[in-house]
Amino acid sequence: MSRNAPRSLAVVTLLALSALTAPQAVAEAPATGGDVQASPTETEALSGVRSAVVRAAKNRLGVPYKLEYGWTCRESVMDCECFNRNAIWHGTKNATGRGLQLNYWLQGQINQGRKVANPRPGDLVFWDTNKRDGIRYGGDLDHTGIYIGDGKVINANAYYDRVVTQSVTLGGTQRDPLFVDVLSRNGY
């Protein structure tokens, strides 16, 4: 082993990690305007993968909220990013035998998908819950959850101290959520 091997390994590791978190362009679907509209498929039978993701999200209802840092992600307590990672991983794994590993950070999760105007169950939802807080995650987006259809979202919510179901506008306080399809973009 050469004397520079540990340094080379460290550089390769840093490059790999930066690729996971580096901002990337996100493809946008054409905007259709204000209100959230159900896509035609929402009233039809869900695909097996989307249905499995919604089931996985619902299975986490009531799990206590705890802010996690880094790549730590547990089943017994979770924050909003960890909730997305758990539900997407288990839903895709149960439906296809291969789980989709989401990035931990909000911007990384956004970059793994494609912005959509008409969300389908299983899509991710992102908000800026406090425009005056100065948090700059993902372009000032600081909260996320999973869209389950009919204008509803499941999210690990610090205010309620657990995973809950809410309206996509978080009780009317958030008017402009961002919807991202990570399933189709990643071959599910």
Short mmCIF file of C-alpha atoms in Angstrom, two decimals:
data_model
loop_
_atom_site.label_atom_id
_atom_site.label_comp_id
_atom_site.label_asym_id
_atom_site.label_seq_id
_atom_site.Cartn_x
_atom_site.Cartn_y
_atom_site.Cartn_z
CA MET A 1 0.00 0.00 0.00
CA SER A 2 1.51 3.33 -1.00
CA ARG A 3 2.02 6.13 1.44
CA ASN A 4 -0.61 8.22 -0.40
CA ALA A 5 -3.30 5.50 -0.34
CA PRO A 6 -5.15 6.85 2.75
CA ARG A 7 -5.17 10.35 1.25
CA SER A 8 -6.42 9.00 -2.10
CA LEU A 9 -9.17 7.06 -0.36
CA ALA A 10 -10.22 10.19 1.53
CA VAL A 11 -10.37 12.21 -1.70
CA VAL A 12 -12.44 9.52 -3.46
CA THR A 13 -14.81 9.34 -0.47
CA LEU A 14 -15.25 13.13 -0.40
CA LEU A 15 -15.92 13.23 -4.14
CA ALA A 16 -18.53 10.48 -3.81
CA LEU A 17 -20.26 12.27 -0.94
CA SER A 18 -20.22 15.62 -2.74
CA ALA A 19 -21.90 13.99 -5.74
CA LEU A 20 -24.77 12.94 -3.49
CA THR A 21 -25.32 16.41 -2.10
CA ALA A 22 -24.19 18.70 -4.93
CA PRO A 23 -26.94 20.92 -6.34
CA GLN A 24 -28.13 19.70 -9.70
CA ALA A 25 -30.63 20.99 -12.17
CA VAL A 26 -34.09 19.62 -11.56
CA ALA A 27 -36.33 19.10 -14.55
CA GLU A 28 -39.55 21.05 -14.22
CA ALA A 29 -42.93 20.10 -15.55
CA PRO A 30 -44.93 22.96 -17.06
CA ALA A 31 -46.75 24.92 -14.38
CA THR A 32 -50.52 24.83 -14.58
CA GLY A 33 -51.33 27.40 -11.93
CA GLY A 34 -52.51 27.70 -8.36
CA ASP A 35 -54.50 24.92 -6.79
CA VAL A 36 -53.37 21.34 -6.40
CA GLN A 37 -55.24 19.24 -8.92
CA ALA A 38 -55.54 15.50 -8.74
CA SER A 39 -53.97 13.78 -11.70
CA PRO A 40 -56.21 11.43 -13.71
CA THR A 41 -54.42 8.40 -12.26
CA GLU A 42 -55.29 9.42 -8.70
CA THR A 43 -58.88 8.31 -9.17
CA GLU A 44 -57.79 5.12 -10.91
CA ALA A 45 -55.95 2.26 -9.27
CA LEU A 46 -52.50 3.29 -8.09
CA SER A 47 -49.46 1.59 -9.52
CA GLY A 48 -48.09 -1.13 -7.29
CA VAL A 49 -45.07 1.00 -6.34
CA ARG A 50 -47.05 4.16 -5.54
CA SER A 51 -49.58 2.16 -3.55
CA ALA A 52 -46.75 0.48 -1.60
CA VAL A 53 -45.15 3.87 -0.83
CA VAL A 54 -48.47 5.23 0.46
CA ARG A 55 -48.91 2.10 2.62
CA ALA A 56 -45.37 2.48 3.98
CA ALA A 57 -46.07 6.14 4.80
CA LYS A 58 -49.35 5.26 6.56
CA ASN A 59 -47.57 2.53 8.54
CA ARG A 60 -45.42 5.26 10.11
CA LEU A 61 -48.34 7.37 11.40
CA GLY A 62 -47.83 8.15 15.08
CA VAL A 63 -44.05 7.51 15.10
CA PRO A 64 -42.48 10.15 17.40
CA TYR A 65 -40.69 13.13 15.85
CA LYS A 66 -37.00 13.66 16.58
CA LEU A 67 -34.64 15.90 14.64
CA GLU A 68 -31.85 13.71 13.25
CA TYR A 69 -28.51 14.86 11.87
CA GLY A 70 -26.49 13.45 9.00
CA TRP A 71 -27.32 10.03 7.62
CA THR A 72 -28.77 8.73 10.90
CA CYS A 73 -32.25 7.45 10.19
CA ARG A 74 -34.14 5.19 12.55
CA GLU A 75 -37.54 3.50 12.52
CA SER A 76 -38.46 4.39 16.12
CA VAL A 77 -38.14 8.20 15.82
CA MET A 78 -37.75 10.37 12.73
CA ASP A 79 -37.68 13.84 11.28
CA CYS A 80 -39.22 14.80 7.95
CA GLU A 81 -36.28 13.79 5.72
CA CYS A 82 -35.90 10.48 7.57
CA PHE A 83 -39.64 9.84 7.19
CA ASN A 84 -39.34 10.24 3.40
CA ARG A 85 -36.28 7.97 3.29
CA ASN A 86 -38.01 5.24 5.32
CA ALA A 87 -41.33 5.28 3.46
CA ILE A 88 -39.79 5.48 -0.03
CA TRP A 89 -37.20 2.77 0.74
CA HIS A 90 -39.70 0.31 2.25
CA GLY A 91 -42.44 1.02 -0.31
CA THR A 92 -40.17 0.54 -3.32
CA LYS A 93 -38.44 -2.48 -1.73
CA ASN A 94 -41.77 -4.17 -0.95
CA ALA A 95 -43.15 -3.53 -4.45
CA THR A 96 -40.08 -4.34 -6.56
CA GLY A 97 -37.49 -6.04 -4.41
CA ARG A 98 -35.14 -3.07 -4.74
CA GLY A 99 -35.40 -0.04 -2.49
CA LEU A 100 -34.86 3.54 -3.63
CA GLN A 101 -32.30 5.20 -1.35
CA LEU A 102 -33.14 8.88 -0.98
CA ASN A 103 -30.57 11.47 -0.03
CA TYR A 104 -30.90 12.65 3.57
CA TRP A 105 -30.99 16.40 2.91
CA LEU A 106 -33.98 18.20 1.43
CA GLN A 107 -32.11 19.60 -1.58
CA GLY A 108 -30.66 16.16 -2.30
CA GLN A 109 -34.16 14.63 -2.28
CA ILE A 110 -35.41 17.37 -4.61
CA ASN A 111 -32.48 16.75 -6.97
CA GLN A 112 -33.33 13.03 -7.18
CA GLY A 113 -36.67 13.78 -8.79
CA ARG A 114 -38.56 15.97 -11.22
CA LYS A 115 -40.79 18.88 -10.25
CA VAL A 116 -44.42 18.24 -11.17
CA ALA A 117 -47.50 20.46 -11.22
CA ASN A 118 -50.04 17.67 -10.69
CA PRO A 119 -48.85 15.37 -7.89
CA ARG A 120 -49.61 11.67 -7.72
CA PRO A 121 -49.65 9.58 -4.54
CA GLY A 122 -46.07 8.74 -3.60
CA ASP A 123 -44.63 12.06 -4.78
CA LEU A 124 -42.62 14.16 -2.33
CA VAL A 125 -43.88 17.55 -1.13
CA PHE A 126 -41.63 20.40 0.06
CA TRP A 127 -42.51 23.65 1.87
CA ASP A 128 -41.00 26.74 3.45
CA THR A 129 -42.80 26.64 6.80
CA ASN A 130 -41.38 29.92 8.12
CA LYS A 131 -40.32 32.53 5.60
CA ARG A 132 -38.65 34.61 8.34
CA ASP A 133 -36.49 31.86 9.85
CA GLY A 134 -33.53 32.27 7.49
CA ILE A 135 -33.25 28.52 6.87
CA ARG A 136 -31.91 28.03 3.37
CA TYR A 137 -32.46 24.29 2.81
CA GLY A 138 -33.29 23.67 -0.82
CA GLY A 139 -33.87 27.33 -1.67
CA ASP A 140 -35.55 28.14 1.65
CA LEU A 141 -37.59 24.95 1.75
CA ASP A 142 -37.40 23.52 5.25
CA HIS A 143 -40.01 20.75 5.48
CA THR A 144 -41.07 17.71 3.47
CA GLY A 145 -43.53 14.83 3.38
CA ILE A 146 -45.21 12.34 1.04
CA TYR A 147 -48.33 13.12 -0.97
CA ILE A 148 -50.98 10.40 -0.50
CA GLY A 149 -53.76 11.76 -2.73
CA ASP A 150 -56.91 13.84 -2.27
CA GLY A 151 -54.93 16.92 -1.19
CA LYS A 152 -53.38 15.07 1.78
CA VAL A 153 -49.78 14.57 2.87
CA ILE A 154 -48.13 12.48 5.57
CA ASN A 155 -45.17 14.13 7.30
CA ALA A 156 -43.03 13.87 10.43
CA ASN A 157 -44.11 17.10 12.07
CA ALA A 158 -42.20 18.84 14.89
CA TYR A 159 -45.28 20.87 15.88
CA TYR A 160 -47.33 17.71 16.51
CA ASP A 161 -44.25 15.80 17.73
CA ARG A 162 -45.10 12.77 15.55
CA VAL A 163 -45.87 11.56 12.02
CA VAL A 164 -49.31 12.90 11.00
CA THR A 165 -51.67 13.28 8.04
CA GLN A 166 -52.51 16.86 7.04
CA SER A 167 -53.80 18.89 4.13
CA VAL A 168 -51.11 19.61 1.57
CA THR A 169 -51.18 23.24 2.73
CA LEU A 170 -50.34 22.18 6.32
CA GLY A 171 -53.60 23.43 7.74
CA GLY A 172 -53.81 26.37 5.34
CA THR A 173 -50.53 27.97 6.40
CA GLN A 174 -48.50 26.97 3.33
CA ARG A 175 -49.88 28.02 -0.05
CA ASP A 176 -47.07 27.06 -2.45
CA PRO A 177 -45.81 23.52 -1.91
CA LEU A 178 -43.29 22.06 -4.34
CA PHE A 179 -44.13 18.57 -5.66
CA VAL A 180 -41.35 16.23 -6.81
CA ASP A 181 -41.71 12.83 -8.49
CA VAL A 182 -38.74 10.70 -7.38
CA LEU A 183 -40.32 7.38 -8.36
CA SER A 184 -40.65 7.79 -12.15
CA ARG A 185 -37.31 9.58 -12.45
CA ASN A 186 -35.57 6.64 -10.76
CA GLY A 187 -37.19 3.87 -12.80
CA TYR A 188 -40.12 2.89 -10.53
#
